Structures are given as C-alpha cells and as structure tokens.
Amino acid sequence: MLLVSACLLPGMLHFTMEWGLIVPVQLLWCCSCCAFVEWLCNQWLKLHTAPLSNFSWLVTGMLLAKSLPPFTPAPYCLGAAFIAVGLVKYGAGGLGKNRLNPAMVALAVMALCFYQPLHQSGEMNASYIRTLPWQEVLLHFFSTSLPSLPDGMSSATPLTRGNSAGAYSWSWLSFAFGGLILARLKIIRLEIPVAILLSYVTFELLMGHSLWQACQRFGLGGLVFAAFFIATDPVTSPLSQLGRWIYGGLIGAIVSLARCNGLYPDGIAFAILAGNLITPHLDQWLWRWQNRQTA
C-alpha cells in the first residue's frame, strides 16, 4: 500500500502545480476522513487488529482526493469516505473482500446524489484557483461555498452533455510514470491500462475523431490515472491474462461512449464499476472455456 501511495505522489504533485493549495488540502482531508472511518469501523466491529497498519485507508483517501473535483466541499468528501470505507469495504467484510472498487462506488454515489456541488466544482478555473491564498482556500473548502470567479472566467468544459471531461491536465503524464513504476515492480499488470487506452482510442476513432484528438483527450478527466491506479486493483479485476484484456477493453469502450453521449463528462466510475461487476463471471467463463479446450 505504501508503494502504491508513493507512486501516486508524482501525479499528485503535478496536479498541485496546476490547481494550487486546494489539492493538498483536499488530499489531507480525504486521507484523514478515510483513516477516521477505518478506525471507527474497527472499533464498532471490535476487530482485534491494528486498524491503520495496512495503510489501505491512505490509498483510498488519495484516490478519492484525485477522483473528486477540486473544491468538492469538505462534508461531501467525508460522506465519500464513509461510503468507500464504511459501506463498501467493511460492508463486504473487510480488506480484500469487496467486489466493487470503494473509491469508484463513492464517486458514483456522489455524482448521482449530489450532482450540483460537483457540477459547480467542475466549473472552477485552475489558473484562477491556483492564485488563491491559503486562508481563502480553507474558508471556501470547509464552508462549502465556492470562490466566485471573475467575470468571463470559468472552466472551458463544464459538467454538461456533449462537453469534454473537464479542464485539460498534463498530470496524466506523471500518473502514467507512477503506474509504470508499479508495473516494473510487478505490483500491477500492464494488460489492463494498455487495454483501456487502446479500447478508448479505437472507439474514439469509430466516432469520427482523429488519432491525434483521441490521444490528446488522455489529459481530460481521470482516464490515465484510473487506468493505472484504480482499474488495476487486484481484488476487483480478473485473474487471467485474457480476462484482464477483456476487462480493460470494456472499461475503455464505456468511457469513450460516456464522454461522447452521456450526461456526465467522464464516466470513469461507471465504467470501472461495470468492469467490476462482470469480473467474477468473466473469470468463471474463461475458466470453463480453458477447461473445455484442454479436455
């Protein structure tokens, strides 16, 4: 878990350079909320284990902080932590027993139930937010009131149908770098992120975009970040190599379709949850197929 957290740091630092102090503030808050919920669940269930020793709360907090739009109000981040750790992780029986990715369930619930706050956060302009002093950042983050943008300044791509998946960010390069380190250390398998990106580009081409446009859209939303750090969760992804290719291909296709036709600009959470749901059946189907081939 600590290695995964360390490999997330380059991308988070790059993201901080683009958005300013709100990124470390939201990151610390999300990690603290996940640690609190982890401790609370251990106390409530009376588990005789060190509740924070495996650092899974740290990874979940970092994933939530990046998945939620900058300036997501603090109470909503706390609610997301309760959903991810309390409901999904401990509701399934604890670490390693959840069928769905906790951070993506939390993001999907927040997107469905609290569209307006996330919509407003998604319209923030990075170049303006980066200039805010820390006092104003803390004031707006914990008071749930977003800073007022100057006239004529807003994000180029709000959360509405037909628009792109948020403001462009070059931090995807740093997240890809961290993901490649995880692959080099054999913590994740590269089949899933490669399949997601190839499938995404293929569907973008089928929808009339050029190859350059398809690759350029890697920097919109959290596609590359999710491909390396969320979709590769060993608990919720297929066991077989062929299964990982199919799983990644499905996620990439859904993301492309959601970006072009969906209400939400990214669709990452819904795509990964769809992949999580099919994973147990995919493993069973491939196992039976392989047995028939060898029989």
PDB file of C-alpha atoms in Angstrom:
ATOM      1  CA  MET A   1       0.000   0.000   0.000  1.00  0.00           C
ATOM      2  CA  LEU A   2       2.824   2.393   0.792  1.00  0.00           C
ATOM      3  CA  LEU A   3       4.433   1.697  -2.587  1.00  0.00           C
ATOM      4  CA  VAL A   4       1.168   2.497  -4.356  1.00  0.00           C
ATOM      5  CA  SER A   5       0.879   5.722  -2.351  1.00  0.00           C
ATOM      6  CA  ALA A   6       4.468   6.646  -3.222  1.00  0.00           C
ATOM      7  CA  CYS A   7       3.818   6.077  -6.928  1.00  0.00           C
ATOM      8  CA  LEU A   8       0.747   8.316  -6.722  1.00  0.00           C
ATOM      9  CA  LEU A   9       2.851  11.204  -5.404  1.00  0.00           C
ATOM     10  CA  PRO A  10       4.374  12.377  -8.735  1.00  0.00           C
ATOM     11  CA  GLY A  11       0.921  12.782 -10.232  1.00  0.00           C
ATOM     12  CA  MET A  12      -0.458  14.492  -7.136  1.00  0.00           C
ATOM     13  CA  LEU A  13       2.480  16.917  -7.067  1.00  0.00           C
ATOM     14  CA  HIS A  14       1.946  17.707 -10.739  1.00  0.00           C
ATOM     15  CA  PHE A  15      -1.780  18.184 -10.074  1.00  0.00           C
ATOM     16  CA  THR A  16      -0.909  20.546  -7.207  1.00  0.00           C
ATOM     17  CA  MET A  17       1.216  22.637  -9.559  1.00  0.00           C
ATOM     18  CA  GLU A  18      -1.809  23.013 -11.834  1.00  0.00           C
ATOM     19  CA  TRP A  19      -4.502  23.676  -9.200  1.00  0.00           C
ATOM     20  CA  GLY A  20      -2.631  25.102  -6.232  1.00  0.00           C
ATOM     21  CA  LEU A  21      -3.214  24.639  -2.498  1.00  0.00           C
ATOM     22  CA  ILE A  22      -6.675  23.104  -2.810  1.00  0.00           C
ATOM     23  CA  VAL A  23      -5.104  19.805  -3.926  1.00  0.00           C
ATOM     24  CA  PRO A  24      -3.019  19.119  -0.771  1.00  0.00           C
ATOM     25  CA  VAL A  25      -5.876  20.448   1.410  1.00  0.00           C
ATOM     26  CA  GLN A  26      -8.381  18.071  -0.192  1.00  0.00           C
ATOM     27  CA  LEU A  27      -5.818  15.264  -0.143  1.00  0.00           C
ATOM     28  CA  LEU A  28      -5.085  15.607   3.584  1.00  0.00           C
ATOM     29  CA  TRP A  29      -8.783  15.903   4.391  1.00  0.00           C
ATOM     30  CA  CYS A  30      -9.780  12.826   2.368  1.00  0.00           C
ATOM     31  CA  CYS A  31      -6.967  10.732   3.865  1.00  0.00           C
ATOM     32  CA  SER A  32      -7.885  11.884   7.383  1.00  0.00           C
ATOM     33  CA  CYS A  33     -11.552  11.061   6.790  1.00  0.00           C
ATOM     34  CA  CYS A  34     -10.689   7.583   5.493  1.00  0.00           C
ATOM     35  CA  ALA A  35      -8.407   6.957   8.490  1.00  0.00           C
ATOM     36  CA  PHE A  36     -11.175   8.056  10.863  1.00  0.00           C
ATOM     37  CA  VAL A  37     -13.793   5.828   9.228  1.00  0.00           C
ATOM     38  CA  GLU A  38     -11.329   2.905   9.213  1.00  0.00           C
ATOM     39  CA  TRP A  39     -10.704   3.340  12.940  1.00  0.00           C
ATOM     40  CA  LEU A  40     -14.419   3.778  13.627  1.00  0.00           C
ATOM     41  CA  CYS A  41     -15.345   0.566  11.799  1.00  0.00           C
ATOM     42  CA  ASN A  42     -12.657  -1.384  13.648  1.00  0.00           C
ATOM     43  CA  GLN A  43     -13.955  -0.099  16.971  1.00  0.00           C
ATOM     44  CA  TRP A  44     -17.586  -0.799  16.113  1.00  0.00           C
ATOM     45  CA  LEU A  45     -16.888  -4.321  14.843  1.00  0.00           C
ATOM     46  CA  LYS A  46     -14.440  -4.932  17.741  1.00  0.00           C
ATOM     47  CA  LEU A  47     -11.742  -6.260  15.453  1.00  0.00           C
ATOM     48  CA  HIS A  48      -8.547  -7.204  17.287  1.00  0.00           C
ATOM     49  CA  THR A  49      -6.226  -5.738  14.657  1.00  0.00           C
ATOM     50  CA  ALA A  50      -4.279  -2.509  14.301  1.00  0.00           C
ATOM     51  CA  PRO A  51      -6.854  -0.538  12.253  1.00  0.00           C
ATOM     52  CA  LEU A  52      -4.453   1.712  10.369  1.00  0.00           C
ATOM     53  CA  SER A  53      -1.483  -0.611   9.973  1.00  0.00           C
ATOM     54  CA  ASN A  54      -2.141  -1.787   6.399  1.00  0.00           C
ATOM     55  CA  PHE A  55      -2.418   1.794   5.019  1.00  0.00           C
ATOM     56  CA  SER A  56      -5.327   0.870   2.748  1.00  0.00           C
ATOM     57  CA  TRP A  57      -7.057   3.982   4.100  1.00  0.00           C
ATOM     58  CA  LEU A  58      -4.187   6.087   2.738  1.00  0.00           C
ATOM     59  CA  VAL A  59      -4.570   4.716  -0.792  1.00  0.00           C
ATOM     60  CA  THR A  60      -8.356   5.115  -0.669  1.00  0.00           C
ATOM     61  CA  GLY A  61      -8.003   8.698   0.559  1.00  0.00           C
ATOM     62  CA  MET A  62      -5.563   9.582  -2.211  1.00  0.00           C
ATOM     63  CA  LEU A  63      -7.793   8.003  -4.850  1.00  0.00           C
ATOM     64  CA  LEU A  64     -10.822   9.899  -3.547  1.00  0.00           C
ATOM     65  CA  ALA A  65      -8.947  13.203  -3.426  1.00  0.00           C
ATOM     66  CA  LYS A  66      -7.957  12.872  -7.086  1.00  0.00           C
ATOM     67  CA  SER A  67     -11.266  11.406  -8.286  1.00  0.00           C
ATOM     68  CA  LEU A  68     -13.440  14.131  -6.749  1.00  0.00           C
ATOM     69  CA  PRO A  69     -13.254  17.545  -8.467  1.00  0.00           C
ATOM     70  CA  PRO A  70     -11.054  20.160  -6.768  1.00  0.00           C
ATOM     71  CA  PHE A  71     -13.032  22.201  -4.250  1.00  0.00           C
ATOM     72  CA  THR A  72     -15.517  19.421  -3.571  1.00  0.00           C
ATOM     73  CA  PRO A  73     -16.943  20.646  -0.215  1.00  0.00           C
ATOM     74  CA  ALA A  74     -15.422  19.026   2.867  1.00  0.00           C
ATOM     75  CA  PRO A  75     -18.688  17.405   4.101  1.00  0.00           C
ATOM     76  CA  TYR A  76     -19.100  15.662   0.758  1.00  0.00           C
ATOM     77  CA  CYS A  77     -15.539  14.326   0.959  1.00  0.00           C
ATOM     78  CA  LEU A  78     -16.371  12.953   4.421  1.00  0.00           C
ATOM     79  CA  GLY A  79     -19.509  11.331   3.042  1.00  0.00           C
ATOM     80  CA  ALA A  80     -17.490   9.784   0.223  1.00  0.00           C
ATOM     81  CA  ALA A  81     -15.067   8.333   2.804  1.00  0.00           C
ATOM     82  CA  PHE A  82     -17.955   6.757   4.742  1.00  0.00           C
ATOM     83  CA  ILE A  83     -19.291   5.202   1.542  1.00  0.00           C
ATOM     84  CA  ALA A  84     -15.906   3.926   0.351  1.00  0.00           C
ATOM     85  CA  VAL A  85     -14.500   2.581   3.626  1.00  0.00           C
ATOM     86  CA  GLY A  86     -17.539   2.007   5.804  1.00  0.00           C
ATOM     87  CA  LEU A  87     -20.120   0.806   3.312  1.00  0.00           C
ATOM     88  CA  VAL A  88     -18.144  -0.839   0.514  1.00  0.00           C
ATOM     89  CA  LYS A  89     -15.019  -2.124   2.247  1.00  0.00           C
ATOM     90  CA  TYR A  90     -16.314  -3.128   5.688  1.00  0.00           C
ATOM     91  CA  GLY A  91     -19.832  -3.820   4.403  1.00  0.00           C
ATOM     92  CA  ALA A  92     -18.280  -6.558   2.275  1.00  0.00           C
ATOM     93  CA  GLY A  93     -16.303  -7.999   5.189  1.00  0.00           C
ATOM     94  CA  GLY A  94     -13.075  -6.014   5.231  1.00  0.00           C
ATOM     95  CA  LEU A  95      -9.892  -5.665   3.222  1.00  0.00           C
ATOM     96  CA  GLY A  96      -9.757  -7.830   0.105  1.00  0.00           C
ATOM     97  CA  LYS A  97     -13.402  -8.952   0.181  1.00  0.00           C
ATOM     98  CA  ASN A  98     -15.121  -6.154  -1.728  1.00  0.00           C
ATOM     99  CA  ARG A  99     -16.317  -6.917  -5.252  1.00  0.00           C
ATOM    100  CA  LEU A 100     -16.513  -3.233  -6.198  1.00  0.00           C
ATOM    101  CA  ASN A 101     -13.803  -0.595  -6.029  1.00  0.00           C
ATOM    102  CA  PRO A 102     -14.570   1.521  -2.919  1.00  0.00           C
ATOM    103  CA  ALA A 103     -13.410   4.852  -4.339  1.00  0.00           C
ATOM    104  CA  MET A 104     -15.438   4.384  -7.528  1.00  0.00           C
ATOM    105  CA  VAL A 105     -18.601   3.467  -5.641  1.00  0.00           C
ATOM    106  CA  ALA A 106     -18.199   6.619  -3.558  1.00  0.00           C
ATOM    107  CA  LEU A 107     -17.610   8.741  -6.661  1.00  0.00           C
ATOM    108  CA  ALA A 108     -20.625   7.256  -8.454  1.00  0.00           C
ATOM    109  CA  VAL A 109     -22.924   7.818  -5.467  1.00  0.00           C
ATOM    110  CA  MET A 110     -21.723  11.393  -5.051  1.00  0.00           C
ATOM    111  CA  ALA A 111     -22.173  12.074  -8.766  1.00  0.00           C
ATOM    112  CA  LEU A 112     -25.726  10.689  -8.743  1.00  0.00           C
ATOM    113  CA  CYS A 113     -26.909  12.168  -5.449  1.00  0.00           C
ATOM    114  CA  PHE A 114     -25.019  15.469  -5.341  1.00  0.00           C
ATOM    115  CA  TYR A 115     -24.750  16.497  -8.954  1.00  0.00           C
ATOM    116  CA  GLN A 116     -24.989  20.248  -8.274  1.00  0.00           C
ATOM    117  CA  PRO A 117     -21.994  20.623  -5.875  1.00  0.00           C
ATOM    118  CA  LEU A 118     -19.809  18.502  -8.130  1.00  0.00           C
ATOM    119  CA  HIS A 119     -21.070  20.393 -11.166  1.00  0.00           C
ATOM    120  CA  GLN A 120     -20.057  23.694  -9.597  1.00  0.00           C
ATOM    121  CA  SER A 121     -16.666  22.312  -8.534  1.00  0.00           C
ATOM    122  CA  GLY A 122     -16.066  21.048 -12.040  1.00  0.00           C
ATOM    123  CA  GLU A 123     -16.540  24.561 -13.408  1.00  0.00           C
ATOM    124  CA  MET A 124     -13.673  26.020 -11.362  1.00  0.00           C
ATOM    125  CA  ASN A 125     -10.827  27.535 -13.342  1.00  0.00           C
ATOM    126  CA  ALA A 126      -7.392  26.152 -12.457  1.00  0.00           C
ATOM    127  CA  SER A 127      -5.457  29.290 -13.385  1.00  0.00           C
ATOM    128  CA  TYR A 128      -7.588  31.378 -11.013  1.00  0.00           C
ATOM    129  CA  ILE A 129      -7.833  28.833  -8.189  1.00  0.00           C
ATOM    130  CA  ARG A 130      -4.043  28.489  -8.219  1.00  0.00           C
ATOM    131  CA  THR A 131      -3.686  32.134  -7.206  1.00  0.00           C
ATOM    132  CA  LEU A 132      -5.965  31.973  -4.139  1.00  0.00           C
ATOM    133  CA  PRO A 133      -4.287  32.472  -0.725  1.00  0.00           C
ATOM    134  CA  TRP A 134      -4.425  29.581   1.703  1.00  0.00           C
ATOM    135  CA  GLN A 135      -6.849  31.390   4.034  1.00  0.00           C
ATOM    136  CA  GLU A 136      -9.424  31.702   1.267  1.00  0.00           C
ATOM    137  CA  VAL A 137      -8.867  28.116   0.142  1.00  0.00           C
ATOM    138  CA  LEU A 138      -9.563  26.797   3.652  1.00  0.00           C
ATOM    139  CA  LEU A 139     -12.526  29.137   4.129  1.00  0.00           C
ATOM    140  CA  HIS A 140     -14.299  28.032   0.982  1.00  0.00           C
ATOM    141  CA  PHE A 141     -13.394  24.345   1.317  1.00  0.00           C
ATOM    142  CA  PHE A 142     -14.802  23.982   4.839  1.00  0.00           C
ATOM    143  CA  SER A 143     -17.694  26.422   4.445  1.00  0.00           C
ATOM    144  CA  THR A 144     -18.970  24.608   1.304  1.00  0.00           C
ATOM    145  CA  SER A 145     -19.147  27.930  -0.593  1.00  0.00           C
ATOM    146  CA  LEU A 146     -17.101  28.025  -3.760  1.00  0.00           C
ATOM    147  CA  PRO A 147     -14.934  31.064  -4.572  1.00  0.00           C
ATOM    148  CA  SER A 148     -16.510  33.487  -7.026  1.00  0.00           C
ATOM    149  CA  LEU A 149     -14.785  33.581 -10.377  1.00  0.00           C
ATOM    150  CA  PRO A 150     -14.059  36.911 -12.049  1.00  0.00           C
ATOM    151  CA  ASP A 151     -16.421  37.842 -14.899  1.00  0.00           C
ATOM    152  CA  GLY A 152     -15.709  35.862 -18.038  1.00  0.00           C
ATOM    153  CA  MET A 153     -13.554  33.265 -16.306  1.00  0.00           C
ATOM    154  CA  SER A 154     -14.787  29.700 -15.966  1.00  0.00           C
ATOM    155  CA  SER A 155     -13.680  26.210 -16.851  1.00  0.00           C
ATOM    156  CA  ALA A 156     -13.779  25.598 -20.577  1.00  0.00           C
ATOM    157  CA  THR A 157     -15.720  22.364 -20.133  1.00  0.00           C
ATOM    158  CA  PRO A 158     -18.492  22.281 -17.503  1.00  0.00           C
ATOM    159  CA  LEU A 159     -20.230  19.064 -16.488  1.00  0.00           C
ATOM    160  CA  THR A 160     -22.927  19.087 -19.178  1.00  0.00           C
ATOM    161  CA  ARG A 161     -23.870  16.797 -22.008  1.00  0.00           C
ATOM    162  CA  GLY A 162     -21.695  16.972 -25.065  1.00  0.00           C
ATOM    163  CA  ASN A 163     -18.717  18.683 -23.421  1.00  0.00           C
ATOM    164  CA  SER A 164     -15.316  17.223 -22.686  1.00  0.00           C
ATOM    165  CA  ALA A 165     -14.320  15.620 -19.428  1.00  0.00           C
ATOM    166  CA  GLY A 166     -13.209  18.668 -17.505  1.00  0.00           C
ATOM    167  CA  ALA A 167     -10.258  21.027 -17.907  1.00  0.00           C
ATOM    168  CA  TYR A 168      -7.149  19.679 -19.602  1.00  0.00           C
ATOM    169  CA  SER A 169      -4.408  18.477 -17.275  1.00  0.00           C
ATOM    170  CA  TRP A 170      -0.887  17.351 -18.115  1.00  0.00           C
ATOM    171  CA  SER A 171      -0.680  15.485 -14.808  1.00  0.00           C
ATOM    172  CA  TRP A 172      -1.708  12.328 -16.675  1.00  0.00           C
ATOM    173  CA  LEU A 173       1.935  12.005 -17.746  1.00  0.00           C
ATOM    174  CA  SER A 174       3.068  11.895 -14.105  1.00  0.00           C
ATOM    175  CA  PHE A 175       0.360   9.373 -13.196  1.00  0.00           C
ATOM    176  CA  ALA A 176       1.440   7.220 -16.143  1.00  0.00           C
ATOM    177  CA  PHE A 177       5.038   7.433 -14.903  1.00  0.00           C
ATOM    178  CA  GLY A 178       3.983   6.279 -11.430  1.00  0.00           C
ATOM    179  CA  GLY A 179       1.891   3.491 -12.941  1.00  0.00           C
ATOM    180  CA  LEU A 180       4.821   2.250 -14.999  1.00  0.00           C
ATOM    181  CA  ILE A 181       6.905   2.081 -11.824  1.00  0.00           C
ATOM    182  CA  LEU A 182       4.206  -0.093 -10.238  1.00  0.00           C
ATOM    183  CA  ALA A 183       4.282  -2.329 -13.311  1.00  0.00           C
ATOM    184  CA  ARG A 184       8.081  -2.526 -13.173  1.00  0.00           C
ATOM    185  CA  LEU A 185       7.805  -3.599  -9.522  1.00  0.00           C
ATOM    186  CA  LYS A 186       5.187  -6.191 -10.604  1.00  0.00           C
ATOM    187  CA  ILE A 187       2.559  -4.710  -8.294  1.00  0.00           C
ATOM    188  CA  ILE A 188       0.155  -4.234 -11.215  1.00  0.00           C
ATOM    189  CA  ARG A 189      -0.182  -5.888 -14.627  1.00  0.00           C
ATOM    190  CA  LEU A 190       0.072  -3.689 -17.719  1.00  0.00           C
ATOM    191  CA  GLU A 191      -2.610  -5.575 -19.659  1.00  0.00           C
ATOM    192  CA  ILE A 192      -5.419  -3.577 -18.035  1.00  0.00           C
ATOM    193  CA  PRO A 193      -4.173   0.016 -18.607  1.00  0.00           C
ATOM    194  CA  VAL A 194      -2.967  -0.845 -22.120  1.00  0.00           C
ATOM    195  CA  ALA A 195      -6.325  -2.439 -22.972  1.00  0.00           C
ATOM    196  CA  ILE A 196      -8.229   0.560 -21.565  1.00  0.00           C
ATOM    197  CA  LEU A 197      -6.240   3.094 -23.575  1.00  0.00           C
ATOM    198  CA  LEU A 198      -6.299   1.039 -26.794  1.00  0.00           C
ATOM    199  CA  SER A 199     -10.030   0.439 -26.499  1.00  0.00           C
ATOM    200  CA  TYR A 200     -10.643   4.099 -25.746  1.00  0.00           C
ATOM    201  CA  VAL A 201      -8.657   5.252 -28.785  1.00  0.00           C
ATOM    202  CA  THR A 202     -10.390   2.681 -31.011  1.00  0.00           C
ATOM    203  CA  PHE A 203     -13.874   3.860 -30.033  1.00  0.00           C
ATOM    204  CA  GLU A 204     -12.858   7.495 -30.393  1.00  0.00           C
ATOM    205  CA  LEU A 205     -11.744   6.732 -33.961  1.00  0.00           C
ATOM    206  CA  LEU A 206     -15.036   4.942 -34.658  1.00  0.00           C
ATOM    207  CA  MET A 207     -16.896   8.063 -33.501  1.00  0.00           C
ATOM    208  CA  GLY A 208     -15.142  10.250 -36.019  1.00  0.00           C
ATOM    209  CA  HIS A 209     -12.237  11.693 -34.039  1.00  0.00           C
ATOM    210  CA  SER A 210      -8.722  11.680 -35.414  1.00  0.00           C
ATOM    211  CA  LEU A 211      -5.931   9.679 -33.795  1.00  0.00           C
ATOM    212  CA  TRP A 212      -4.361  12.918 -32.546  1.00  0.00           C
ATOM    213  CA  GLN A 213      -7.646  14.056 -30.983  1.00  0.00           C
ATOM    214  CA  ALA A 214      -8.163  10.666 -29.332  1.00  0.00           C
ATOM    215  CA  CYS A 215      -4.687  10.665 -27.771  1.00  0.00           C
ATOM    216  CA  GLN A 216      -4.962  14.317 -26.791  1.00  0.00           C
ATOM    217  CA  ARG A 217      -8.094  13.524 -24.756  1.00  0.00           C
ATOM    218  CA  PHE A 218      -5.971  11.400 -22.379  1.00  0.00           C
ATOM    219  CA  GLY A 219      -5.498  14.627 -20.441  1.00  0.00           C
ATOM    220  CA  LEU A 220      -9.227  15.171 -19.908  1.00  0.00           C
ATOM    221  CA  GLY A 221     -10.731  13.770 -16.740  1.00  0.00           C
ATOM    222  CA  GLY A 222      -9.067  10.873 -14.965  1.00  0.00           C
ATOM    223  CA  LEU A 223      -8.656   8.284 -17.719  1.00  0.00           C
ATOM    224  CA  VAL A 224      -4.933   7.531 -17.367  1.00  0.00           C
ATOM    225  CA  PHE A 225      -4.989   7.921 -13.581  1.00  0.00           C
ATOM    226  CA  ALA A 226      -7.834   5.413 -13.285  1.00  0.00           C
ATOM    227  CA  ALA A 227      -6.330   3.053 -15.843  1.00  0.00           C
ATOM    228  CA  PHE A 228      -3.147   2.602 -13.792  1.00  0.00           C
ATOM    229  CA  PHE A 229      -4.271   3.073 -10.194  1.00  0.00           C
ATOM    230  CA  ILE A 230      -7.946   2.078  -9.947  1.00  0.00           C
ATOM    231  CA  ALA A 231      -8.798  -0.428 -12.660  1.00  0.00           C
ATOM    232  CA  THR A 232      -5.728  -2.498 -11.723  1.00  0.00           C
ATOM    233  CA  ASP A 233      -6.990  -3.206  -8.188  1.00  0.00           C
ATOM    234  CA  PRO A 234      -6.184  -6.940  -7.818  1.00  0.00           C
ATOM    235  CA  VAL A 235      -9.286  -7.565  -5.689  1.00  0.00           C
ATOM    236  CA  THR A 236     -11.770  -6.292  -8.279  1.00  0.00           C
ATOM    237  CA  SER A 237     -10.034  -7.184 -11.570  1.00  0.00           C
ATOM    238  CA  PRO A 238      -9.836 -10.552 -13.413  1.00  0.00           C
ATOM    239  CA  LEU A 239      -7.247 -13.172 -12.572  1.00  0.00           C
ATOM    240  CA  SER A 240      -6.462 -14.428 -16.080  1.00  0.00           C
ATOM    241  CA  GLN A 241      -4.467 -12.551 -18.702  1.00  0.00           C
ATOM    242  CA  LEU A 242      -7.222 -12.806 -21.320  1.00  0.00           C
ATOM    243  CA  GLY A 243      -9.748 -11.679 -18.722  1.00  0.00           C
ATOM    244  CA  ARG A 244      -7.685  -8.575 -17.990  1.00  0.00           C
ATOM    245  CA  TRP A 245      -7.624  -7.659 -21.692  1.00  0.00           C
ATOM    246  CA  ILE A 246     -11.407  -8.042 -21.989  1.00  0.00           C
ATOM    247  CA  TYR A 247     -11.970  -6.157 -18.736  1.00  0.00           C
ATOM    248  CA  GLY A 248      -9.778  -3.252 -19.827  1.00  0.00           C
ATOM    249  CA  GLY A 249     -11.354  -3.164 -23.269  1.00  0.00           C
ATOM    250  CA  LEU A 250     -14.819  -2.906 -21.741  1.00  0.00           C
ATOM    251  CA  ILE A 251     -13.806  -0.016 -19.485  1.00  0.00           C
ATOM    252  CA  GLY A 252     -12.183   1.926 -22.312  1.00  0.00           C
ATOM    253  CA  ALA A 253     -15.256   1.483 -24.521  1.00  0.00           C
ATOM    254  CA  ILE A 254     -17.674   2.684 -21.819  1.00  0.00           C
ATOM    255  CA  VAL A 255     -15.528   5.740 -21.048  1.00  0.00           C
ATOM    256  CA  SER A 256     -15.483   6.727 -24.718  1.00  0.00           C
ATOM    257  CA  LEU A 257     -19.249   6.257 -25.080  1.00  0.00           C
ATOM    258  CA  ALA A 258     -19.919   8.193 -21.862  1.00  0.00           C
ATOM    259  CA  ARG A 259     -17.745  11.114 -22.928  1.00  0.00           C
ATOM    260  CA  CYS A 260     -19.443  11.403 -26.297  1.00  0.00           C
ATOM    261  CA  ASN A 261     -23.056  10.651 -25.370  1.00  0.00           C
ATOM    262  CA  GLY A 262     -23.501  10.619 -21.592  1.00  0.00           C
ATOM    263  CA  LEU A 263     -24.746  13.229 -19.145  1.00  0.00           C
ATOM    264  CA  TYR A 264     -21.544  13.036 -17.088  1.00  0.00           C
ATOM    265  CA  PRO A 265     -18.334  14.233 -18.745  1.00  0.00           C
ATOM    266  CA  ASP A 266     -16.069  11.336 -17.817  1.00  0.00           C
ATOM    267  CA  GLY A 267     -17.890   8.134 -16.877  1.00  0.00           C
ATOM    268  CA  ILE A 268     -14.777   6.585 -15.312  1.00  0.00           C
ATOM    269  CA  ALA A 269     -16.571   5.471 -12.136  1.00  0.00           C
ATOM    270  CA  PHE A 270     -19.449   3.852 -14.007  1.00  0.00           C
ATOM    271  CA  ALA A 271     -17.085   2.146 -16.467  1.00  0.00           C
ATOM    272  CA  ILE A 272     -14.904   0.631 -13.732  1.00  0.00           C
ATOM    273  CA  LEU A 273     -17.915  -0.488 -11.694  1.00  0.00           C
ATOM    274  CA  ALA A 274     -19.332  -2.198 -14.786  1.00  0.00           C
ATOM    275  CA  GLY A 275     -15.999  -3.978 -15.190  1.00  0.00           C
ATOM    276  CA  ASN A 276     -16.005  -4.946 -11.501  1.00  0.00           C
ATOM    277  CA  LEU A 277     -19.487  -6.456 -11.833  1.00  0.00           C
ATOM    278  CA  ILE A 278     -18.537  -8.617 -14.801  1.00  0.00           C
ATOM    279  CA  THR A 279     -15.194  -9.765 -13.335  1.00  0.00           C
ATOM    280  CA  PRO A 280     -16.449 -12.829 -11.345  1.00  0.00           C
ATOM    281  CA  HIS A 281     -18.489 -14.056 -14.325  1.00  0.00           C
ATOM    282  CA  LEU A 282     -15.613 -13.383 -16.703  1.00  0.00           C
ATOM    283  CA  ASP A 283     -13.258 -15.464 -14.578  1.00  0.00           C
ATOM    284  CA  GLN A 284     -15.787 -18.325 -14.475  1.00  0.00           C
ATOM    285  CA  TRP A 285     -16.480 -18.221 -18.215  1.00  0.00           C
ATOM    286  CA  LEU A 286     -12.775 -18.202 -19.119  1.00  0.00           C
ATOM    287  CA  TRP A 287     -12.018 -20.983 -16.619  1.00  0.00           C
ATOM    288  CA  ARG A 288     -14.738 -23.182 -18.148  1.00  0.00           C
ATOM    289  CA  TRP A 289     -13.608 -22.342 -21.670  1.00  0.00           C
ATOM    290  CA  GLN A 290      -9.987 -23.215 -20.868  1.00  0.00           C
ATOM    291  CA  ASN A 291     -11.080 -26.498 -19.285  1.00  0.00           C
ATOM    292  CA  ARG A 292     -13.021 -27.418 -22.426  1.00  0.00           C
ATOM    293  CA  GLN A 293     -10.003 -26.583 -24.560  1.00  0.00           C
ATOM    294  CA  THR A 294      -7.721 -28.853 -22.541  1.00  0.00           C
ATOM    295  CA  ALA A 295     -10.271 -31.673 -22.196  1.00  0.00           C
TER     296      ALA A 295
END
